[in-house]
Short mmCIF file of N, CA and C in Angstrom, two decimals:
data_model
loop_
_atom_site.label_atom_id
_atom_site.label_comp_id
_atom_site.label_asym_id
_atom_site.label_seq_id
_atom_site.Cartn_x
_atom_site.Cartn_y
_atom_site.Cartn_z
N MET A 1 3.42 -97.49 -6.70
CA MET A 1 4.69 -97.20 -6.36
C MET A 1 4.11 -95.89 -6.08
N ALA A 2 4.42 -94.56 -5.50
CA ALA A 2 4.98 -93.83 -4.85
C ALA A 2 5.82 -93.54 -4.18
N LYS A 3 5.78 -91.61 -4.73
CA LYS A 3 7.35 -91.40 -4.85
C LYS A 3 6.88 -90.48 -3.30
N LYS A 4 8.49 -91.50 -2.51
CA LYS A 4 7.94 -90.31 -1.42
C LYS A 4 8.49 -88.52 -1.58
N LYS A 5 8.24 -87.81 -1.08
CA LYS A 5 9.11 -86.93 -0.74
C LYS A 5 9.98 -86.67 -0.18
N GLN A 6 11.28 -86.34 -0.84
CA GLN A 6 12.64 -85.87 -0.12
C GLN A 6 12.35 -84.46 0.38
N VAL A 7 13.30 -84.18 1.57
CA VAL A 7 12.34 -84.08 2.55
C VAL A 7 14.52 -83.26 2.66
N GLU A 8 14.42 -82.14 2.59
CA GLU A 8 15.64 -81.38 2.74
C GLU A 8 16.20 -80.72 4.40
N VAL A 9 16.47 -81.08 4.87
CA VAL A 9 16.87 -80.34 6.50
C VAL A 9 18.67 -79.95 7.05
N ASP A 10 18.12 -79.32 7.40
CA ASP A 10 19.77 -77.98 7.35
C ASP A 10 20.45 -78.67 8.25
N GLU A 11 21.36 -78.46 8.51
CA GLU A 11 23.26 -78.86 9.00
C GLU A 11 22.62 -79.51 10.80
N ASP A 12 21.40 -78.24 11.12
CA ASP A 12 21.24 -79.19 12.20
C ASP A 12 20.18 -79.74 12.95
N GLY A 13 19.87 -80.28 11.52
CA GLY A 13 18.80 -81.30 11.45
C GLY A 13 17.50 -80.91 11.57
N VAL A 14 17.28 -79.46 11.17
CA VAL A 14 16.35 -79.15 11.32
C VAL A 14 15.56 -78.97 9.52
N GLU A 15 13.88 -79.16 9.63
CA GLU A 15 13.40 -79.52 8.91
C GLU A 15 13.49 -78.47 7.80
N LYS A 16 13.72 -78.13 6.44
CA LYS A 16 13.24 -77.26 5.69
C LYS A 16 11.88 -76.82 4.84
N VAL A 17 11.32 -75.94 5.41
CA VAL A 17 9.68 -75.21 4.66
C VAL A 17 10.29 -75.56 3.13
N ALA A 18 10.02 -75.78 2.73
CA ALA A 18 9.83 -75.80 0.89
C ALA A 18 9.00 -73.94 0.76
N LYS A 19 9.31 -72.84 0.36
CA LYS A 19 9.22 -71.87 -0.09
C LYS A 19 7.79 -72.34 -1.19
N LYS A 20 6.49 -71.54 -1.65
CA LYS A 20 5.92 -72.11 -2.32
C LYS A 20 6.41 -70.93 -3.38
N PRO A 21 6.14 -70.65 -4.42
CA PRO A 21 6.81 -69.94 -5.48
C PRO A 21 5.52 -68.99 -5.64
N GLN A 22 5.47 -67.92 -6.18
CA GLN A 22 5.09 -66.28 -5.61
C GLN A 22 3.98 -66.06 -7.46
N ASP A 23 3.38 -65.90 -7.27
CA ASP A 23 2.74 -65.15 -8.95
C ASP A 23 3.82 -64.72 -8.60
N LYS A 24 3.83 -64.43 -9.57
CA LYS A 24 4.42 -63.59 -9.99
C LYS A 24 3.73 -62.15 -11.13
N SER A 25 2.73 -62.47 -11.58
CA SER A 25 2.03 -61.13 -12.54
C SER A 25 1.26 -60.32 -10.67
N LYS A 26 1.07 -60.96 -9.78
CA LYS A 26 0.45 -60.30 -8.72
C LYS A 26 1.69 -58.91 -8.84
N ILE A 27 3.32 -59.54 -8.10
CA ILE A 27 4.25 -58.48 -7.84
C ILE A 27 4.15 -57.54 -9.14
N VAL A 28 4.10 -57.45 -10.08
CA VAL A 28 4.01 -57.19 -11.35
C VAL A 28 3.04 -55.67 -11.45
N MET A 29 2.31 -56.70 -11.23
CA MET A 29 0.89 -55.79 -11.30
C MET A 29 0.91 -54.18 -10.34
N MET A 30 1.39 -54.86 -9.01
CA MET A 30 1.82 -54.10 -7.51
C MET A 30 2.70 -52.61 -8.43
N ILE A 31 3.58 -53.57 -8.49
CA ILE A 31 4.57 -52.66 -8.87
C ILE A 31 4.32 -51.65 -9.70
N GLY A 32 3.36 -52.15 -11.05
CA GLY A 32 3.13 -51.42 -11.68
C GLY A 32 2.10 -50.12 -11.72
N VAL A 33 1.66 -50.29 -10.31
CA VAL A 33 0.19 -49.93 -9.86
C VAL A 33 0.90 -48.42 -9.05
N VAL A 34 2.33 -49.27 -8.28
CA VAL A 34 2.69 -48.99 -8.01
C VAL A 34 3.71 -47.22 -8.28
N LEU A 35 4.37 -47.31 -9.48
CA LEU A 35 4.79 -46.51 -10.78
C LEU A 35 3.55 -45.89 -10.89
N ILE A 36 2.60 -46.21 -11.54
CA ILE A 36 1.15 -44.99 -11.98
C ILE A 36 1.28 -44.38 -11.14
N ILE A 37 1.40 -44.80 -9.66
CA ILE A 37 0.84 -43.39 -8.94
C ILE A 37 2.05 -42.71 -8.54
N VAL A 38 3.47 -43.24 -8.24
CA VAL A 38 4.59 -42.39 -8.38
C VAL A 38 3.93 -40.94 -9.24
N SER A 39 4.13 -41.83 -10.86
CA SER A 39 3.79 -40.65 -11.82
C SER A 39 3.30 -39.78 -11.64
N LEU A 40 1.86 -39.93 -11.38
CA LEU A 40 0.98 -38.76 -11.07
C LEU A 40 0.81 -38.03 -10.03
N ILE A 41 1.31 -38.28 -9.34
CA ILE A 41 1.82 -37.54 -7.99
C ILE A 41 2.81 -36.32 -9.03
N PHE A 42 3.62 -37.02 -9.17
CA PHE A 42 5.05 -36.40 -10.09
C PHE A 42 4.49 -35.23 -10.98
N SER A 43 3.37 -34.91 -12.19
CA SER A 43 2.79 -35.17 -12.75
C SER A 43 2.48 -34.20 -12.60
N MET A 44 1.11 -34.59 -11.19
CA MET A 44 0.32 -33.27 -10.94
C MET A 44 1.35 -31.96 -10.51
N ILE A 45 2.36 -32.54 -9.33
CA ILE A 45 3.82 -31.47 -9.01
C ILE A 45 4.21 -31.23 -10.23
N SER A 46 4.42 -31.30 -11.42
CA SER A 46 5.08 -30.77 -12.45
C SER A 46 4.00 -29.03 -13.19
N LEU A 47 2.48 -29.63 -12.79
CA LEU A 47 1.76 -28.98 -13.76
C LEU A 47 1.31 -27.76 -12.58
N ILE A 48 1.15 -28.17 -10.93
CA ILE A 48 1.43 -26.90 -10.13
C ILE A 48 2.00 -26.12 -10.37
N THR A 49 2.88 -26.63 -10.32
CA THR A 49 4.97 -25.65 -10.56
C THR A 49 4.80 -24.92 -11.99
N ILE A 50 4.26 -25.05 -13.30
CA ILE A 50 3.72 -24.59 -14.59
C ILE A 50 3.03 -23.85 -14.68
N ILE A 51 2.74 -23.82 -13.56
CA ILE A 51 0.79 -22.94 -13.53
C ILE A 51 1.62 -21.84 -12.99
N GLY A 52 2.25 -22.02 -11.99
CA GLY A 52 2.61 -21.13 -11.22
C GLY A 52 3.36 -20.27 -11.18
N ILE A 53 4.44 -21.06 -13.06
CA ILE A 53 5.53 -20.08 -13.30
C ILE A 53 5.05 -19.43 -14.70
N SER A 54 3.82 -19.68 -15.52
CA SER A 54 3.28 -19.01 -15.96
C SER A 54 1.95 -18.65 -16.01
N LYS A 55 1.34 -18.00 -14.29
CA LYS A 55 1.16 -17.29 -13.63
C LYS A 55 2.50 -15.11 -13.39
N ALA A 56 3.15 -16.12 -12.18
CA ALA A 56 4.35 -15.23 -13.17
C ALA A 56 4.49 -14.57 -13.84
N LEU A 57 5.20 -14.62 -15.08
CA LEU A 57 5.59 -15.23 -16.51
C LEU A 57 4.21 -13.64 -16.69
N ARG A 58 3.56 -13.94 -16.50
CA ARG A 58 2.26 -14.22 -16.94
C ARG A 58 2.07 -12.44 -16.18
N GLY A 59 1.82 -12.52 -15.21
CA GLY A 59 2.55 -10.84 -14.09
C GLY A 59 3.04 -10.35 -14.92
N GLU A 60 4.51 -11.25 -15.02
CA GLU A 60 5.23 -10.09 -15.35
C GLU A 60 5.29 -9.27 -16.97
N GLU A 61 4.83 -9.21 -18.12
CA GLU A 61 4.22 -9.40 -18.85
C GLU A 61 2.76 -8.12 -18.64
N GLU A 62 1.70 -8.94 -17.98
CA GLU A 62 1.11 -7.26 -18.22
C GLU A 62 1.75 -6.34 -17.48
N ALA A 63 3.00 -5.98 -16.56
CA ALA A 63 3.08 -5.15 -15.55
C ALA A 63 3.27 -5.18 -16.81
N ALA A 64 4.60 -4.77 -17.57
CA ALA A 64 4.98 -4.53 -18.61
C ALA A 64 4.28 -3.68 -19.64
N ILE A 65 3.74 -4.40 -20.59
CA ILE A 65 2.56 -3.56 -21.32
C ILE A 65 2.11 -2.37 -20.05
N LEU A 66 1.73 -2.90 -19.47
CA LEU A 66 1.34 -1.55 -18.50
C LEU A 66 2.04 -0.27 -18.42
N GLU A 67 3.30 -1.14 -17.96
CA GLU A 67 4.54 0.61 -18.21
C GLU A 67 4.37 1.11 -18.79
N GLU A 68 4.70 -0.32 -20.19
CA GLU A 68 4.89 0.77 -21.43
C GLU A 68 3.65 1.55 -22.09
N ASN A 69 2.16 1.06 -22.33
CA ASN A 69 1.17 1.51 -22.39
C ASN A 69 -0.34 2.54 -21.51
N GLY A 70 0.73 2.61 -20.32
CA GLY A 70 -0.61 2.89 -19.57
C GLY A 70 -1.90 1.99 -19.03
N PRO A 71 -2.22 2.20 -18.05
CA PRO A 71 -2.73 1.60 -17.44
C PRO A 71 -4.46 0.77 -18.93
N PRO A 72 -5.29 0.19 -19.29
CA PRO A 72 -6.08 0.36 -19.86
C PRO A 72 -7.01 1.50 -19.69
N GLN A 73 -7.74 1.37 -21.00
CA GLN A 73 -8.49 2.57 -20.91
C GLN A 73 -9.78 2.20 -20.52
N ILE A 74 -11.13 2.67 -19.29
CA ILE A 74 -12.06 2.00 -18.84
C ILE A 74 -12.54 3.12 -19.23
N SER A 75 -14.16 2.25 -19.93
CA SER A 75 -15.26 3.81 -20.44
C SER A 75 -15.60 4.16 -19.14
N VAL A 76 -15.57 5.57 -18.90
CA VAL A 76 -16.63 6.53 -17.64
C VAL A 76 -17.74 5.84 -17.76
N ASN A 77 -18.58 4.91 -18.59
CA ASN A 77 -19.97 4.86 -18.10
C ASN A 77 -19.62 3.03 -16.66
N ASP A 78 -18.30 2.90 -17.23
CA ASP A 78 -17.88 2.04 -16.02
C ASP A 78 -17.43 2.12 -14.83
N ILE A 79 -17.66 3.53 -14.47
CA ILE A 79 -17.53 3.52 -13.31
C ILE A 79 -17.88 4.75 -12.09
N GLU A 80 -17.71 3.81 -10.87
CA GLU A 80 -19.22 4.78 -10.15
C GLU A 80 -18.21 5.33 -10.07
N PRO A 81 -18.03 6.44 -9.63
CA PRO A 81 -17.63 7.71 -8.85
C PRO A 81 -18.01 7.40 -7.45
N PHE A 82 -16.17 7.47 -6.61
CA PHE A 82 -16.60 7.85 -5.10
C PHE A 82 -15.73 9.54 -4.25
N THR A 83 -16.81 10.05 -3.55
CA THR A 83 -15.53 11.44 -3.82
C THR A 83 -15.99 11.41 -1.62
N PHE A 84 -14.60 12.07 -1.35
CA PHE A 84 -14.42 12.04 -0.19
C PHE A 84 -15.08 12.72 0.67
N SER A 85 -16.17 13.21 1.71
CA SER A 85 -17.80 14.06 1.86
C SER A 85 -16.46 15.73 1.91
N GLU A 86 -15.70 15.29 2.93
CA GLU A 86 -14.60 17.00 3.25
C GLU A 86 -13.44 17.09 2.79
N LYS A 87 -12.52 18.16 1.98
CA LYS A 87 -11.55 17.57 1.58
C LYS A 87 -10.72 17.86 2.25
N PHE A 88 -8.95 17.11 1.80
CA PHE A 88 -7.69 16.82 2.60
C PHE A 88 -7.52 18.20 2.76
N ILE A 89 -7.18 18.23 3.62
CA ILE A 89 -5.62 19.80 3.66
C ILE A 89 -4.67 19.48 5.00
N PHE A 90 -3.77 19.59 3.39
CA PHE A 90 -2.30 19.12 4.11
C PHE A 90 -1.47 20.11 4.65
N ILE A 91 -0.17 21.19 5.70
CA ILE A 91 0.45 22.02 5.82
C ILE A 91 1.84 21.10 5.65
N TYR A 92 2.93 21.63 4.68
CA TYR A 92 4.33 21.47 4.77
C TYR A 92 4.86 22.22 5.07
N ASN A 93 5.91 22.46 5.57
CA ASN A 93 6.49 23.24 6.26
C ASN A 93 8.71 23.19 5.11
N ASP A 94 8.76 24.26 4.55
CA ASP A 94 9.69 23.98 4.05
C ASP A 94 10.70 23.21 4.48
N THR A 95 11.12 22.44 3.86
CA THR A 95 12.38 21.36 3.69
C THR A 95 13.27 22.68 3.98
N GLY A 96 14.03 23.89 3.46
CA GLY A 96 15.10 24.14 3.85
C GLY A 96 15.09 25.48 4.32
N ASN A 97 15.33 26.52 4.35
CA ASN A 97 15.92 27.66 5.80
C ASN A 97 14.95 28.59 5.99
N SER A 98 14.35 28.54 4.57
CA SER A 98 13.13 29.49 4.39
C SER A 98 11.85 29.83 5.77
N GLY A 99 11.82 29.14 6.70
CA GLY A 99 10.47 28.57 7.22
C GLY A 99 9.18 29.10 6.97
N ARG A 100 9.35 29.24 4.61
CA ARG A 100 8.30 29.43 4.77
C ARG A 100 7.18 28.16 4.29
N THR A 101 5.88 28.32 4.26
CA THR A 101 4.60 26.87 5.06
C THR A 101 3.92 26.95 3.65
N HIS A 102 3.77 25.58 3.39
CA HIS A 102 3.02 25.33 2.05
C HIS A 102 2.10 24.42 1.78
N ASN A 103 0.99 25.54 1.60
CA ASN A 103 -0.68 24.10 1.76
C ASN A 103 -1.31 23.24 0.91
N VAL A 104 -1.51 22.69 0.97
CA VAL A 104 -2.73 21.84 0.06
C VAL A 104 -3.80 21.68 0.62
N VAL A 105 -4.62 21.20 -0.47
CA VAL A 105 -6.41 21.67 -0.33
C VAL A 105 -6.67 20.43 -1.44
N VAL A 106 -7.03 19.31 -1.40
CA VAL A 106 -7.59 19.05 -2.23
C VAL A 106 -8.49 17.71 -2.05
N GLU A 107 -9.58 18.19 -2.66
CA GLU A 107 -11.17 17.20 -2.57
C GLU A 107 -10.50 15.30 -2.86
N ILE A 108 -10.01 14.60 -3.01
CA ILE A 108 -9.74 13.22 -3.95
C ILE A 108 -11.38 12.62 -4.03
N GLY A 109 -10.82 11.50 -6.10
CA GLY A 109 -11.98 10.78 -5.08
C GLY A 109 -11.62 9.34 -5.50
N VAL A 110 -12.43 8.69 -6.09
CA VAL A 110 -12.49 7.08 -6.02
C VAL A 110 -12.73 7.03 -7.57
N GLY A 111 -12.42 5.93 -8.89
CA GLY A 111 -13.56 5.62 -9.23
C GLY A 111 -13.22 3.97 -9.36
N ILE A 112 -14.74 2.69 -8.79
CA ILE A 112 -14.59 1.74 -8.63
C ILE A 112 -15.63 1.42 -9.88
N LEU A 113 -14.98 0.33 -10.52
CA LEU A 113 -14.84 -0.50 -11.68
C LEU A 113 -16.45 -1.30 -11.35
N LYS A 114 -17.69 -0.93 -12.03
CA LYS A 114 -18.65 -1.31 -11.76
C LYS A 114 -19.11 -2.70 -12.17
N THR A 115 -18.16 -3.18 -13.53
CA THR A 115 -18.17 -4.37 -13.95
C THR A 115 -17.78 -5.51 -12.41
N GLU A 116 -17.33 -4.65 -12.27
CA GLU A 116 -16.05 -6.23 -10.81
C GLU A 116 -17.42 -6.16 -9.47
N ARG A 117 -16.65 -7.68 -10.16
CA ARG A 117 -18.69 -8.40 -8.89
C ARG A 117 -19.10 -7.79 -7.37
N ASP A 118 -17.00 -7.15 -6.83
CA ASP A 118 -17.23 -6.79 -5.55
C ASP A 118 -17.79 -5.04 -5.07
N ALA A 119 -18.02 -4.13 -7.03
CA ALA A 119 -18.54 -2.81 -7.24
C ALA A 119 -19.12 -2.27 -5.26
N GLY A 120 -20.38 -2.70 -5.40
CA GLY A 120 -20.71 -2.33 -4.65
C GLY A 120 -20.16 -2.86 -3.03
N LYS A 121 -20.06 -3.74 -2.82
CA LYS A 121 -19.74 -4.09 -1.07
C LYS A 121 -18.66 -3.54 -0.89
N VAL A 122 -17.78 -2.78 -2.22
CA VAL A 122 -16.68 -1.38 -1.95
C VAL A 122 -17.34 -0.47 -1.81
N LEU A 123 -17.61 0.22 -2.83
CA LEU A 123 -18.59 1.02 -1.84
C LEU A 123 -19.48 1.55 -1.08
N GLU A 124 -20.25 0.92 -0.47
CA GLU A 124 -20.78 0.91 0.76
C GLU A 124 -19.80 1.00 1.69
N SER A 125 -18.26 0.23 2.07
CA SER A 125 -17.79 -0.23 3.03
C SER A 125 -16.84 1.44 2.18
N MET A 126 -16.31 1.39 1.21
CA MET A 126 -15.75 2.84 1.80
C MET A 126 -17.03 4.26 1.49
N THR A 127 -17.93 4.37 1.81
CA THR A 127 -18.82 5.41 2.30
C THR A 127 -19.09 4.86 4.01
N THR A 128 -19.35 3.15 4.12
CA THR A 128 -18.93 3.47 6.02
C THR A 128 -17.78 3.27 6.53
N ARG A 129 -16.95 2.93 5.94
CA ARG A 129 -15.40 3.34 6.50
C ARG A 129 -14.82 4.58 5.76
N GLU A 130 -15.72 5.86 6.26
CA GLU A 130 -14.37 7.31 5.46
C GLU A 130 -13.70 7.16 6.07
N THR A 131 -14.01 7.17 7.53
CA THR A 131 -12.91 7.38 8.45
C THR A 131 -11.70 7.28 8.61
N ILE A 132 -11.97 5.78 8.67
CA ILE A 132 -10.89 5.16 8.91
C ILE A 132 -10.40 5.16 7.90
N LEU A 133 -10.63 5.41 6.51
CA LEU A 133 -10.04 5.70 4.80
C LEU A 133 -8.81 6.91 5.20
N ARG A 134 -9.80 7.80 5.84
CA ARG A 134 -8.97 9.29 5.15
C ARG A 134 -7.73 9.30 5.95
N ASP A 135 -8.29 7.95 7.42
CA ASP A 135 -7.25 8.63 8.15
C ASP A 135 -5.78 8.05 7.99
N GLY A 136 -5.62 7.15 6.76
CA GLY A 136 -4.93 5.89 6.23
C GLY A 136 -4.44 7.46 4.89
N ILE A 137 -4.98 8.12 4.18
CA ILE A 137 -4.54 8.72 3.45
C ILE A 137 -3.41 9.74 3.84
N GLU A 138 -4.12 10.02 4.89
CA GLU A 138 -3.61 11.60 6.13
C GLU A 138 -2.48 10.57 6.17
N THR A 139 -2.49 9.15 7.42
CA THR A 139 -0.78 9.39 7.65
C THR A 139 -0.26 9.10 6.14
N LEU A 140 -0.85 8.59 5.10
CA LEU A 140 0.94 8.56 4.64
C LEU A 140 0.94 9.49 3.49
N MET A 141 0.10 10.87 3.01
CA MET A 141 0.89 11.59 3.27
C MET A 141 1.66 12.65 4.33
N LYS A 142 1.41 12.21 4.86
CA LYS A 142 2.15 12.85 6.14
C LYS A 142 3.38 12.95 5.51
N SER A 143 3.62 11.70 5.00
CA SER A 143 5.34 11.27 5.07
C SER A 143 6.05 12.42 3.40
N LYS A 144 5.03 12.68 2.72
CA LYS A 144 5.06 13.70 2.03
C LYS A 144 5.54 15.06 1.91
N SER A 145 5.22 15.26 1.17
CA SER A 145 6.24 17.21 0.69
C SER A 145 5.42 17.41 0.03
N HIS A 146 5.18 19.80 0.06
CA HIS A 146 4.29 20.02 -1.00
C HIS A 146 4.90 19.83 -2.59
N GLU A 147 6.19 19.22 -2.48
CA GLU A 147 6.90 19.89 -3.99
C GLU A 147 5.92 17.90 -4.43
N ASP A 148 5.57 17.07 -3.97
CA ASP A 148 4.95 15.61 -4.70
C ASP A 148 3.95 16.22 -5.11
N PHE A 149 3.92 17.35 -5.30
CA PHE A 149 1.54 18.40 -5.57
C PHE A 149 2.60 18.84 -6.96
N VAL A 150 3.60 19.25 -7.34
CA VAL A 150 4.09 20.07 -8.24
C VAL A 150 3.74 19.67 -9.55
N SER A 151 4.97 18.40 -10.00
CA SER A 151 4.59 18.14 -11.01
C SER A 151 3.70 16.64 -11.56
N VAL A 152 3.26 16.86 -12.55
CA VAL A 152 2.70 15.78 -13.36
C VAL A 152 2.91 14.13 -12.23
N GLU A 153 3.89 13.62 -12.46
CA GLU A 153 4.67 12.16 -12.35
C GLU A 153 4.60 12.66 -10.89
N SER A 154 5.10 12.93 -10.28
CA SER A 154 4.42 13.38 -8.89
C SER A 154 3.24 13.86 -8.69
N THR A 155 2.35 14.14 -8.65
CA THR A 155 1.15 13.83 -8.57
C THR A 155 0.30 12.88 -9.10
N ASN A 156 0.88 11.34 -10.41
CA ASN A 156 0.51 10.26 -10.05
C ASN A 156 0.96 9.71 -9.59
N ALA A 157 2.56 9.38 -9.10
CA ALA A 157 2.55 8.48 -8.08
C ALA A 157 1.76 8.65 -6.17
N LEU A 158 1.46 9.57 -6.54
CA LEU A 158 1.10 9.98 -4.75
C LEU A 158 -0.02 9.00 -5.39
N LYS A 159 -1.13 9.69 -6.64
CA LYS A 159 -2.76 9.04 -6.68
C LYS A 159 -2.28 7.32 -6.64
N ASN A 160 -1.22 6.72 -7.66
CA ASN A 160 -0.78 5.09 -7.01
C ASN A 160 -0.40 4.53 -5.71
N GLU A 161 0.08 5.80 -5.39
CA GLU A 161 -0.25 5.68 -3.61
C GLU A 161 -0.75 5.35 -2.76
N ILE A 162 -1.71 6.17 -3.34
CA ILE A 162 -3.79 6.25 -2.58
C ILE A 162 -4.57 5.08 -2.94
N LEU A 163 -3.99 4.61 -4.32
CA LEU A 163 -3.96 3.46 -5.28
C LEU A 163 -4.18 2.15 -4.22
N LEU A 164 -2.74 1.51 -4.17
CA LEU A 164 -2.27 0.77 -3.63
C LEU A 164 -2.74 0.98 -2.42
N TYR A 165 -2.94 1.48 -1.24
CA TYR A 165 -3.70 1.76 -0.08
C TYR A 165 -5.08 0.72 0.50
N LEU A 166 -5.81 1.56 -0.21
CA LEU A 166 -7.09 1.96 -1.10
C LEU A 166 -7.48 -0.03 -0.94
N GLN A 167 -6.85 0.03 -2.80
CA GLN A 167 -6.95 -1.60 -2.99
C GLN A 167 -6.60 -2.59 -1.64
N SER A 168 -5.38 -2.35 -1.47
CA SER A 168 -5.50 -3.10 0.57
C SER A 168 -5.97 -2.96 0.90
N ARG A 169 -6.47 -1.86 1.19
CA ARG A 169 -7.24 -2.10 2.78
C ARG A 169 -8.44 -2.65 2.82
N LEU A 170 -9.54 -1.89 1.85
CA LEU A 170 -10.51 -3.14 0.78
C LEU A 170 -10.02 -3.90 0.56
N GLU A 171 -9.58 -4.56 0.19
CA GLU A 171 -8.98 -5.89 0.17
C GLU A 171 -9.95 -6.80 -1.55
N SER A 172 -9.57 -5.17 -2.66
CA SER A 172 -10.06 -5.24 -3.47
C SER A 172 -9.57 -4.16 -4.90
N GLU A 173 -9.46 -4.91 -6.40
CA GLU A 173 -8.57 -3.99 -7.73
C GLU A 173 -9.89 -3.65 -8.37
N SER A 174 -11.46 -3.55 -7.31
CA SER A 174 -12.26 -3.35 -8.57
C SER A 174 -12.13 -1.32 -8.13
N ILE A 175 -11.49 -0.96 -7.06
CA ILE A 175 -10.72 0.46 -7.09
C ILE A 175 -10.12 0.79 -8.32
N VAL A 176 -10.33 1.23 -9.17
CA VAL A 176 -9.57 1.00 -10.56
C VAL A 176 -8.58 2.81 -10.76
N ASP A 177 -8.77 3.67 -10.13
CA ASP A 177 -8.22 5.10 -10.45
C ASP A 177 -8.70 6.14 -8.67
N VAL A 178 -7.84 6.77 -8.92
CA VAL A 178 -8.14 7.80 -7.86
C VAL A 178 -8.06 9.15 -8.60
N TYR A 179 -8.53 10.76 -8.50
CA TYR A 179 -9.04 11.10 -8.67
C TYR A 179 -8.21 13.23 -7.35
N PHE A 180 -7.66 14.10 -8.77
CA PHE A 180 -7.26 14.83 -7.62
C PHE A 180 -7.86 15.99 -8.13
N ASN A 181 -9.94 16.48 -7.44
CA ASN A 181 -10.36 17.04 -7.71
C ASN A 181 -10.42 18.22 -6.92
N ASN A 182 -9.34 19.92 -8.14
CA ASN A 182 -9.64 21.20 -6.91
C ASN A 182 -8.91 21.12 -5.94
N LEU A 183 -6.84 20.65 -7.10
CA LEU A 183 -6.31 21.64 -6.11
C LEU A 183 -5.27 22.37 -5.55
N LEU A 184 -5.57 22.69 -4.86
CA LEU A 184 -4.89 23.89 -5.12
C LEU A 184 -3.78 24.34 -4.05
N THR A 185 -2.94 24.55 -4.53
CA THR A 185 -1.54 24.63 -3.68
C THR A 185 -1.37 26.38 -2.53
N SER A 186 -1.44 26.31 -2.08
CA SER A 186 -0.47 28.68 -1.99
C SER A 186 1.05 28.36 -0.85
N SER A 187 1.42 29.10 -1.07
CA SER A 187 2.96 29.12 -0.34
C SER A 187 2.86 30.66 0.73
N LYS A 188 3.10 30.35 2.15
CA LYS A 188 2.96 31.54 2.55
C LYS A 188 4.67 31.59 3.55
#
């Protein structure tokens, strides 16, 4: 005698359909895969954050070392010199009421690190775009005074401003130094 399956009926007399039991191992496996993907995403985010923080800290450490020890010594043989074709002439009026005029004449040179990949390109750009770069330097110098050429510290600060200007304008850090050659100042 065959057993009759007992059919369940709800309150309204509608037959209830029996649900098949789900395979629990498939659900566990899907949950595991989702957890692994989520953990990989969080690991990548953490790694990127750690690398960014590490670079920032390294940059601060390098800046502190540079400030303490000065720029690293680069062999003269590794530097390709570039000198602007004409001297720069700046005329500054005295800031006081003396009515004096101060003249500054300087030949500006730049040191390009030959070991950098873009050194040749930078040298070529400086040569072909010299007029544009001169104008930028002259504009920068208009905000200065003759006193900025008096002490070693202020002169080095000017060189550093010119260096940063050239590095940003040419989008290269292969420019490593700025030189003031034949710096002459006079007052009338």
